[in-house]
XYZ file of C-alpha atoms in Angstrom:
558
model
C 0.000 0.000 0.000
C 1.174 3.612 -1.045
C 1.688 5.706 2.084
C -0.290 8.967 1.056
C 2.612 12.098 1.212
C 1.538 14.886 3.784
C 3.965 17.549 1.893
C 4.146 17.516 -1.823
C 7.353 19.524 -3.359
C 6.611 20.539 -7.004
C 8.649 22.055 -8.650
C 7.193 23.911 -12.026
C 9.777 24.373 -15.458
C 9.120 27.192 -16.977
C 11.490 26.611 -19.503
C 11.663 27.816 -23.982
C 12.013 25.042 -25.537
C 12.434 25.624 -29.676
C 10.012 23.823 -31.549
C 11.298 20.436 -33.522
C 14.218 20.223 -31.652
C 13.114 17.415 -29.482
C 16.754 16.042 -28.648
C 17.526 20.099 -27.088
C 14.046 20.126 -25.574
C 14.767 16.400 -23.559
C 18.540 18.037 -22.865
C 16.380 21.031 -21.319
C 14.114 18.934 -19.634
C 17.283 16.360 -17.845
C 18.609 19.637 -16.826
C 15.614 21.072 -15.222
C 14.819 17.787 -13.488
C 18.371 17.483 -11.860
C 17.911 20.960 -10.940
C 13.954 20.117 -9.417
C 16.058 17.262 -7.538
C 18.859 19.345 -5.499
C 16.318 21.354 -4.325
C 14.275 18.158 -3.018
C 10.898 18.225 -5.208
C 9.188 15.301 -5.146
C 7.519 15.875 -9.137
C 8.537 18.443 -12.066
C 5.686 19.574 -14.281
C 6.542 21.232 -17.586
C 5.022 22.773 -20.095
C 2.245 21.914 -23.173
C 4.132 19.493 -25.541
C 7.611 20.491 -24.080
C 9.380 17.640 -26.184
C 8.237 18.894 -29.200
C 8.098 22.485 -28.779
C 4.648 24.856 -28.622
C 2.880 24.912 -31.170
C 4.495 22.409 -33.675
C 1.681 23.066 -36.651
C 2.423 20.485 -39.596
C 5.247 18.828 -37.989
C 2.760 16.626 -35.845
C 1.189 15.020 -39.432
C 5.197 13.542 -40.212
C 5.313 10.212 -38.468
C 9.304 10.780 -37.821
C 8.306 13.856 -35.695
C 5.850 11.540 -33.404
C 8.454 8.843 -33.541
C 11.180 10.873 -32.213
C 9.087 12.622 -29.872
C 7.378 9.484 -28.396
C 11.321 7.910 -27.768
C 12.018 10.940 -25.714
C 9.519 10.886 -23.435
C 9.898 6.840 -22.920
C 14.007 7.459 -22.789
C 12.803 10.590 -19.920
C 10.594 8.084 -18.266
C 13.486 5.737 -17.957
C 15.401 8.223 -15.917
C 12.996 8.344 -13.241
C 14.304 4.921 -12.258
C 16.950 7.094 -9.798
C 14.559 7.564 -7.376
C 14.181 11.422 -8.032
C 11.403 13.507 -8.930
C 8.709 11.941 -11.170
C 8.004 13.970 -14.347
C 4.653 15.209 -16.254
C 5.679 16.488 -19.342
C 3.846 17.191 -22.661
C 4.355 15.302 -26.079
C 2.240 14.350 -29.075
C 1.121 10.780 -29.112
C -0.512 8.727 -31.735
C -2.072 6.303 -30.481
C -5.573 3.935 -32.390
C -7.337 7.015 -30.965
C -5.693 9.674 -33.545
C -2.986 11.529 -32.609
C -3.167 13.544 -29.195
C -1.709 16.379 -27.526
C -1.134 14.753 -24.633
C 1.364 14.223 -21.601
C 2.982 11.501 -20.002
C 3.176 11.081 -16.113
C 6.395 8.958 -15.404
C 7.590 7.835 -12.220
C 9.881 5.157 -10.823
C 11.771 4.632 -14.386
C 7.845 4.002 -15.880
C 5.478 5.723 -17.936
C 2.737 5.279 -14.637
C 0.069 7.383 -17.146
C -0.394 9.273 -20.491
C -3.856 12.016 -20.745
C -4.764 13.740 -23.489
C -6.200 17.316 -24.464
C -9.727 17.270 -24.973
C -10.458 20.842 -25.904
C -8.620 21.933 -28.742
C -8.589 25.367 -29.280
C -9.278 26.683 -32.973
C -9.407 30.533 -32.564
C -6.486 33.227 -33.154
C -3.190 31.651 -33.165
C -4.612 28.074 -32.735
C -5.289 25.521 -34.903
C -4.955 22.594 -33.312
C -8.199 20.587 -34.586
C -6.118 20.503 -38.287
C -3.433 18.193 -36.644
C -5.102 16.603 -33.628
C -7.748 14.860 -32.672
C -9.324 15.087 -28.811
C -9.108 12.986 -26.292
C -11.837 10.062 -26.313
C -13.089 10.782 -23.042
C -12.305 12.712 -19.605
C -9.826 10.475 -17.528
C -9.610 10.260 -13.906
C -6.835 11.187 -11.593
C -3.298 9.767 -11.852
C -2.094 8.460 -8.121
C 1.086 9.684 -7.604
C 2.629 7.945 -4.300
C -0.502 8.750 -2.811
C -2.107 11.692 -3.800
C -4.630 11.795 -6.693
C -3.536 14.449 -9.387
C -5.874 15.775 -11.948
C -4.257 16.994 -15.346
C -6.691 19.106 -17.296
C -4.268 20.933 -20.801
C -4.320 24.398 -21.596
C -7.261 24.398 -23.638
C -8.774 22.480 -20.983
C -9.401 25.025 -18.245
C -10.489 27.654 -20.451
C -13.988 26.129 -21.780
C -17.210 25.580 -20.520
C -17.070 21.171 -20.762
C -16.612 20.681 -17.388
C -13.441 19.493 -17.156
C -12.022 20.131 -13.849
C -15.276 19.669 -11.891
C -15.207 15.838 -13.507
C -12.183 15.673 -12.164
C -12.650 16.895 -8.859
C -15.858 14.371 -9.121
C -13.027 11.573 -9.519
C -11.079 12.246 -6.712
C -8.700 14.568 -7.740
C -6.852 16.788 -4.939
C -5.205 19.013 -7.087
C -5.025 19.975 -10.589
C -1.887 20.394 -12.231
C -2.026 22.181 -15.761
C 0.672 22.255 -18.478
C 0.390 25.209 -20.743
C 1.225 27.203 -23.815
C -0.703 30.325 -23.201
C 0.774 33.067 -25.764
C 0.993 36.962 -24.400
C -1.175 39.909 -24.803
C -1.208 42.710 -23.289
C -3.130 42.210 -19.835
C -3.253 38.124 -20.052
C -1.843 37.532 -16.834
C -5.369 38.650 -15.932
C -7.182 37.044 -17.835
C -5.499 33.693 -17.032
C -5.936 34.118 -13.567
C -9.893 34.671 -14.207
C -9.923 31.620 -15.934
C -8.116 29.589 -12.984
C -10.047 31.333 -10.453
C -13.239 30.222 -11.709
C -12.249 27.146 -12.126
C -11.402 26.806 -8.475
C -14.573 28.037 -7.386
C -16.303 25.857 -9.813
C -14.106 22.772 -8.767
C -13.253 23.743 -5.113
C -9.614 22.934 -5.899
C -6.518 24.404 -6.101
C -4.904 24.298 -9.710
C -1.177 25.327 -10.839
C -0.515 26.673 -14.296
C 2.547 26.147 -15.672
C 2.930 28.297 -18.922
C 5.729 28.068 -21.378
C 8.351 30.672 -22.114
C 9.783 32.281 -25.092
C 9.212 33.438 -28.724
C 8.214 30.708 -31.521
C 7.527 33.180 -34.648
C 5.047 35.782 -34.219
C 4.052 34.172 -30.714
C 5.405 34.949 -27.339
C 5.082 33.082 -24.409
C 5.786 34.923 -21.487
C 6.145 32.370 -18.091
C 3.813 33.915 -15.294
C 3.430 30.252 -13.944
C 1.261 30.408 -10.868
C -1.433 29.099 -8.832
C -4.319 29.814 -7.399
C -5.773 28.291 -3.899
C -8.831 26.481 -3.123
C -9.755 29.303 -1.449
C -9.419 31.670 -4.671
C -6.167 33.674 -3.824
C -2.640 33.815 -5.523
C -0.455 30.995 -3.616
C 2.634 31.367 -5.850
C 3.238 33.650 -8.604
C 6.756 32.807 -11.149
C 8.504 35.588 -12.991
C 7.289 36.718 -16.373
C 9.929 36.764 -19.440
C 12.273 34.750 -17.643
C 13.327 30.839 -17.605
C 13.064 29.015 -13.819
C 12.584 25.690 -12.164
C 10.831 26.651 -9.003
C 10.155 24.384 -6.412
C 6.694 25.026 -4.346
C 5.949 23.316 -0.982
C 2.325 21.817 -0.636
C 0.673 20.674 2.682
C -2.327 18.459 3.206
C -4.589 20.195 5.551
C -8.133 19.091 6.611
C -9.109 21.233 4.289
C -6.820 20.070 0.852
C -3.530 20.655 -0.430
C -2.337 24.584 0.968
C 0.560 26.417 -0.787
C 2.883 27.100 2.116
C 6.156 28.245 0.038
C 6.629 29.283 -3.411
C 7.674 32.758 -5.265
C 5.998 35.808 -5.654
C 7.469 37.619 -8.763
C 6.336 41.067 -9.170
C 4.959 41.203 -12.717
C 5.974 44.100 -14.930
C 4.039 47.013 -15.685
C 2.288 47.743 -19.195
C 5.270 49.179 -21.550
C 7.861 47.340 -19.597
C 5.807 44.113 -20.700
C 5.257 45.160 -24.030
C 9.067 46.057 -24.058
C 10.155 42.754 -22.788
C 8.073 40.566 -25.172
C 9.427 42.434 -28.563
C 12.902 42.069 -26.999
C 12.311 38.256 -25.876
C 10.831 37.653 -29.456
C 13.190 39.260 -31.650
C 15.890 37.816 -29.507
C 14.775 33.806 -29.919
C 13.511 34.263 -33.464
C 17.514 35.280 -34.278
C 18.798 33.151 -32.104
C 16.737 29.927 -32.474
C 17.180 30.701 -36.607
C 21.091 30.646 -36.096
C 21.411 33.884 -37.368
C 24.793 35.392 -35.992
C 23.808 39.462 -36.118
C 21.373 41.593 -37.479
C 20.840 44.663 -39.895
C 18.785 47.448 -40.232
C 18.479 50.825 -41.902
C 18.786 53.567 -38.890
C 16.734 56.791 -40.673
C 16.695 59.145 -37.979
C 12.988 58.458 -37.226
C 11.332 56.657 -34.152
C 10.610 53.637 -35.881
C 13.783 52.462 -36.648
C 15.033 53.731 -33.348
C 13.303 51.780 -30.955
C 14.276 48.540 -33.384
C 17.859 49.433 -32.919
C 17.305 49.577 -28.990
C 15.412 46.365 -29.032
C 17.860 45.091 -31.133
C 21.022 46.356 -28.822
C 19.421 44.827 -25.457
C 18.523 41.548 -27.291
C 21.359 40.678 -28.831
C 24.263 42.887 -27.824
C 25.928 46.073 -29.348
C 28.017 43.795 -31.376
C 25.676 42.200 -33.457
C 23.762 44.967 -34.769
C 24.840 46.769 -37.890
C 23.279 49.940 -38.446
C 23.130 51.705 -42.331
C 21.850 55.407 -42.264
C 20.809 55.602 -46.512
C 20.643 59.239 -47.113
C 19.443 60.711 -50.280
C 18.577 64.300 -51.218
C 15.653 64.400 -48.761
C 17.509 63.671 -45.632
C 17.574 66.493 -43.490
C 20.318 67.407 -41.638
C 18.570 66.676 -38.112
C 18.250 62.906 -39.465
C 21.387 62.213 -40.088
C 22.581 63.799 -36.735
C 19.811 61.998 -34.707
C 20.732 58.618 -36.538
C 24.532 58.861 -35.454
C 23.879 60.255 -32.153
C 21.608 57.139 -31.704
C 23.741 54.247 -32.872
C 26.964 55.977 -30.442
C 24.408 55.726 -27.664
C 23.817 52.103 -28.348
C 27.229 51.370 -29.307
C 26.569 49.246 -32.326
C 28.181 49.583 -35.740
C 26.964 52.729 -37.766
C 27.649 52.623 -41.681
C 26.613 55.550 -44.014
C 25.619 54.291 -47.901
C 24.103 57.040 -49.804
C 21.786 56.144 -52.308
C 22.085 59.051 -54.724
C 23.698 56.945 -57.919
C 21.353 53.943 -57.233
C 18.207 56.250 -57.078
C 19.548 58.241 -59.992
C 20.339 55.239 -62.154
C 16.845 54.032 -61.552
C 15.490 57.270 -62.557
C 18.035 57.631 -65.883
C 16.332 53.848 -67.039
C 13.333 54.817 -66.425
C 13.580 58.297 -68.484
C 12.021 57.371 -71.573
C 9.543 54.991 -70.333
C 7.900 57.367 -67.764
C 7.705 60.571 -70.107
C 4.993 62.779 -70.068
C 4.078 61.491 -66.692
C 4.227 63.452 -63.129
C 6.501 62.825 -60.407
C 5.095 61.243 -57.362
C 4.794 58.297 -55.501
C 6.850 55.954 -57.871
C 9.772 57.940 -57.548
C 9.194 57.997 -53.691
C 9.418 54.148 -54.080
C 12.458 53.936 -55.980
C 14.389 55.473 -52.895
C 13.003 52.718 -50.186
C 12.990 49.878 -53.244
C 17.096 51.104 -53.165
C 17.364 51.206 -49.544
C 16.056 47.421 -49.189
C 18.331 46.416 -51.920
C 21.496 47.529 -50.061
C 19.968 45.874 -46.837
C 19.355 42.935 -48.582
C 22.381 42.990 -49.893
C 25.048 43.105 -46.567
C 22.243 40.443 -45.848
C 23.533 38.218 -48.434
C 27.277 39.030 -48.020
C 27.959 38.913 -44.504
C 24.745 36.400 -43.451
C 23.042 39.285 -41.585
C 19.123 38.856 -41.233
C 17.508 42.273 -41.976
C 15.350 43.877 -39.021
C 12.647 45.648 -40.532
C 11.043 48.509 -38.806
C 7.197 49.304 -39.770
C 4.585 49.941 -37.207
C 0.766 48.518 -36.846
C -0.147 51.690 -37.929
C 1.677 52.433 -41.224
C 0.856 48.119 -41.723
C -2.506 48.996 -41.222
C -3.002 51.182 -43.668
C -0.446 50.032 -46.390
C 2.288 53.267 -45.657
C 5.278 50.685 -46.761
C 6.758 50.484 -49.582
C 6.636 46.314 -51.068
C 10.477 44.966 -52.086
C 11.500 48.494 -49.959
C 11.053 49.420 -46.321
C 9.050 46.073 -45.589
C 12.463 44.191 -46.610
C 13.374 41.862 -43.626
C 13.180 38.908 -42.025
C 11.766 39.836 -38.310
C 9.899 42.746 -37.316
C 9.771 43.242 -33.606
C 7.432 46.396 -33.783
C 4.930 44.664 -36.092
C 1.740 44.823 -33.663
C 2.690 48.356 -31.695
C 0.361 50.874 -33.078
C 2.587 54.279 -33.874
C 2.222 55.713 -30.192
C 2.777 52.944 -28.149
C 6.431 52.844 -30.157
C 6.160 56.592 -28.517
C 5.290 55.345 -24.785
C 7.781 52.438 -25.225
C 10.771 54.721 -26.437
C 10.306 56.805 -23.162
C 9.999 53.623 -21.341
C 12.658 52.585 -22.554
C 15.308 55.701 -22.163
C 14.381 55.844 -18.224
C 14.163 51.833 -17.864
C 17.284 49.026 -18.695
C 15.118 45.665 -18.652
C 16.218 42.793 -17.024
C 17.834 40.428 -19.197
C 19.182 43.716 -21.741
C 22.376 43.798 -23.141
C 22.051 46.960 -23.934
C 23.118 50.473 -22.010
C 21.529 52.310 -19.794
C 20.284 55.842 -20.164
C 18.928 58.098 -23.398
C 19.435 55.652 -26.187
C 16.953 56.957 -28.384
C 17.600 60.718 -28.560
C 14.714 63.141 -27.400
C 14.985 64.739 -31.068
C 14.330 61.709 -32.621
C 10.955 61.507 -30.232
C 9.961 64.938 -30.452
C 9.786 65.713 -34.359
C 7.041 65.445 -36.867
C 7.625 61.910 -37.894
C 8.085 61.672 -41.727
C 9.040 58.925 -44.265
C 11.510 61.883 -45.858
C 10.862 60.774 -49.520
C 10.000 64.323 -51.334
C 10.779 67.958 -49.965
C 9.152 68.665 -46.545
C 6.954 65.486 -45.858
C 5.167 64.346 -42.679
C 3.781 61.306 -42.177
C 0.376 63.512 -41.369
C 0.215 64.754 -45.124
C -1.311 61.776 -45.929
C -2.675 60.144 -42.694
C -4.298 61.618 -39.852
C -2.467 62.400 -36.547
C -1.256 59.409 -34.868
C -4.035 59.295 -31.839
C -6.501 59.752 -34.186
C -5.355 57.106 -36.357
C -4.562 54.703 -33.514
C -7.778 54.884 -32.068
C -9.809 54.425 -35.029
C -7.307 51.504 -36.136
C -7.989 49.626 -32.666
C -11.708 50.305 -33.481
C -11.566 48.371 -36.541
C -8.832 45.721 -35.958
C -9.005 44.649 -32.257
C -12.718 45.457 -31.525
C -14.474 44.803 -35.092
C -16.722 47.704 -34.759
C -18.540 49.012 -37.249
C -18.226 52.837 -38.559
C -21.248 54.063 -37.132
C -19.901 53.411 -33.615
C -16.799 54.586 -34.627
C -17.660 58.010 -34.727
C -20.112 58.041 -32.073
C -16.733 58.111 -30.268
C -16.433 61.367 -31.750
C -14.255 60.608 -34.988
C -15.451 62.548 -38.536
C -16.920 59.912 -40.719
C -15.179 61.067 -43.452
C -11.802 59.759 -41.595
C -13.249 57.145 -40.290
C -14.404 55.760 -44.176
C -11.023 56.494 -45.902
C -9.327 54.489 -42.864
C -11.324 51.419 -43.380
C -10.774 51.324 -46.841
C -7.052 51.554 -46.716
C -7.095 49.086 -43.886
C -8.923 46.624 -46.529
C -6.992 47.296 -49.557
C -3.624 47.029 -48.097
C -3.811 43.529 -47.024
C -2.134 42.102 -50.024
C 0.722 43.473 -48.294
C 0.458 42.541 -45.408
C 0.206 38.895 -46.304
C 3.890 39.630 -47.916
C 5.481 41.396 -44.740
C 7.791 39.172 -42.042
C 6.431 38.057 -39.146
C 7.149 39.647 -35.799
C 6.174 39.952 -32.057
C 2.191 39.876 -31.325
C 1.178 41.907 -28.507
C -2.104 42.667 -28.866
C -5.149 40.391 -28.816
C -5.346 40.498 -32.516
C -1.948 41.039 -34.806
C -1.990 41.024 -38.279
C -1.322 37.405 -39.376
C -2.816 34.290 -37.897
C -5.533 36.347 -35.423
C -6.817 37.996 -38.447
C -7.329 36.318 -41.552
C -9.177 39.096 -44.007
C -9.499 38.517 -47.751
C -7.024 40.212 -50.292
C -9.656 40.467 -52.891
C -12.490 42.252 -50.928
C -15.674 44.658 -51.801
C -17.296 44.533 -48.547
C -17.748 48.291 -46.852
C -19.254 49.152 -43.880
C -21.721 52.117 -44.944
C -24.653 51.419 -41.903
């Protein structure tokens, strides 16, 4: 007979694993247990499908992928013969029921259980119903040395199927919860809703152990915590930051009681925002095997705040930096450009683009005759200034950082082949004034984990002029668009919230504006399903969240 433990030690591994690299993920996970061991926890739970990496899309329909994924977890399970912690860690399984994301629950050098997802999410950034199948049916508790363990995933705890009060039905006295729960802004809260009324529905308390790190466009940003039976925070882990934390649970006559674990102060809303471009850009480079990065420092905020995130990511000696000038560039942007790469410290090349630009022009000479100057030969300039980036790309293996906003993507101010050039955007999904709030941010704030320095390292000049894309004599960006709050707001209207123009300007915005927006928000899709992929941080980036035709009529006129 078992003898029932009194005081559980669980340790949680919140841990960024890189997707398809299940022999680096089991490495991760050895290391994390050994760590779990020294400081004397009794079981490690990771995160959703930690062998294979969160989420691993197509990969799960190749047969090698399960295969190699399957012998991981059976050659993990095996080390649990030492008489240390006992695992629960997530892989896909096939098994005669379809192929599961699921986790296995070893213990004493055996796999002791395997359960599998039930409710796959198929919203957003999830897809999961295209390569899995759910689980046949809710199963029971797993007894581990005595106390009975419930193990809803992710997905799990979020619906309205009942999940963890079947459990709690069954005997479970605690509910453990592997996750990979992607950031937006605010989701801490909103995952803490979910738990908490799951513990009131349930009466127990549940951890949540959520992945870290940046897999393309998505971020996952740690948090782990749990809530009590009683509905209050009994541990909270950092967020943007790898641990293995160990968390003491006591059997009371009342259930299992949290009586030692962390509580991580969780950053505030730009440092988050900050943190998760920085985190992102920093894995997507890293994880790609990309040795340093290069981008095309203008002077302006945009490209600014990319150099910073860029800096603190990666280091001051892995960013190149190319100011372009051409006849345009005022004086004031090439002095803000220099004065920001010597505050970063990184590399700072000047390539003028006067022949290229010119030679373009001289080919073009007969075939454009008779016709006015405009926004073609404003193109030719950014079409040249992605071609040079592309090029030290090419030579010295440098990905290209590319700099656009959600606001300019939004409403198609980027030039195709030219200023959307790149392979990683970290600024993709930060409409133009939260760049603004995060650049201030940033010049009073170092974050933890930056490489970069601290102090003004993105000028005050560079934040307080008219931005402009400096393509013809005397341009602001608010020639052509309205000013940036304006814009932003109606924007988050129509992206994030859906709503129609009518409400729009019943939050006091002139219809006209309103009308012209959602039309260029519509007809610049096309490219925006050509731009690279970069950090999400709000509940709906451009991308997987929002999936809008290219060839579209449809305009809301009431």
């Amino acid at each position: 007979m078992t003898k029932k433990l009194n005081i559980l030690r669980i340790a949680i591994a919140q841990l960024n694993p890189t997707v398809g690299d299940v022999a680096g993920n089991l490495a991760k996970a050895r290391e994390a247990r050994a760590d779990a061991a020294r400081q004397g926890a009794d079981l490690v739970l990771y995160t959703e499908l930690f062998l294979a990496g969160y989420p691993p899309e197509d990969l799960v329909l190749k047969p090698a992928f399960l295969r190699a994924c399957e012998r991981a977890a059976e050659d993990f399970a095996a080390d649990t013969a030492d008489g240390g912690p006992g695992v629960i860690i997530g892989t896909p399984l096939k098994r005669k029921s379809g192929t599961h994301n699921s986790i296995v629950f070893a213990d004493g050098g055996k796999i002791i259980a395997e359960r599998y997802k039930l409710d796959l999410p198929n919203y957003g950034e999830f897809d999961e119903k295209r390569v899995f199948q759910a689980g046949p049916e809710i199963q029971g508790p797993v007894n581990f040395r005595g106390v009975r363990i419930g193990i809803p995933i992710c997905e799990d705890i979020w619906g309205e199927v009942g999940i963890c009060e079947t459990l709690a039905e069954s005997g479970a006295e605690i509910l453990l919860v592997p996750n990979g729960s992607p950031y937006y802004r605010a989701k801490i809260d909103v995952r803490h809703q979910v738990v908490i009324k799951q513990v009131i529905e349930c009466g127990l308390p549940m951890i949540y152990a959520n992945q870290l790190g940046g897999q393309d466009e998505l971020i996952f940003d740690g948090a782990s915590f749990a809530i009590g039976a009683d509905k209050t925070l009994a541990f909270q882990m950092s967020q943007f930051e790898d641990a293995v934390d160990v968390t003491i649970w006591k059997r009371t006559d009342n259930g299992w009681v949290c009586s030692q674990g962390p509580m991580s102060k969780i950053p505030e809303r730009e440092e988050a925002d900050y943190r998760a471009c920085m985190l992102g850009l920093r894995d997507y480079v890293n994880k790609n095997g990309f040795k340093n990065v290069v981008l095309g420092l203008s002077g302006g905020i945009d490209s600014a705040i990319c150099a910073a995130l860029a800096v603190d990511a990666l280091g001051e000696e892995r960013l190149r930096a190319v100011m372009m000038p051409y006849r345009y560039t005022s004086k004031d942007s090439l002095r803000d450009a220099e004065d920001c790469a010597r505050a970063l410290g990184c590399r700072y090349d000047i390539v003028p683009i006067f022949e290229p630009v010119e030679g373009f022009l001289h080919t073009l000479t007969q075939l454009f005759e008779g016709t006015k100057e405009g926004i073609t030969e404003e193109n030719l300039q950014s079409r040249a200034r992605g071609t040079i980036l592309m090029a030290i790309s090419n030579k010295f293996g440098s990905m290209v950082v590319t700099t656009g906003n959600k606001s300019e993507m939004s409403v198609g101010y980027a030039t195709l082949y030219g200023d959307m050039n790149g392979g990683f955007n970290p600024i993709k999904d930060l409409y133009k004034m939260q760049v603004y709030a995060l650049s201030r941010w940033r010049n009073s704030h170092v974050p933890p984990g930056a490489l970069g320095p601290s102090g003004e390292v993105i000028p005050k000049n560079i934040i307080d002029k008219a931005p402009s894309a400096e393509l013809r004599e005397n341009q602001t960006d608010q020639d052509s668009l309205p000013p940036y709050p304006v814009l932003d707001d109606i924007l988050e209207c129509l992206v994030e919230n859906e709503m129609g123009v009518d409400d729009i300007v019943a939050r006091g915005h002139d219809r006209a504006t309103v009308t012209r927006i959602e039309h260029l928000l519509y007809i610049a899709e096309y490219k925006r399903r050509q731009a690279a992929p970069g950090v999400k941080i709000t509940r709906k980036n451009f991308g997987r969240d929002r999936r809008y035709p290219i060839t579209n009529r449809f305009r809301d006129r009431g």
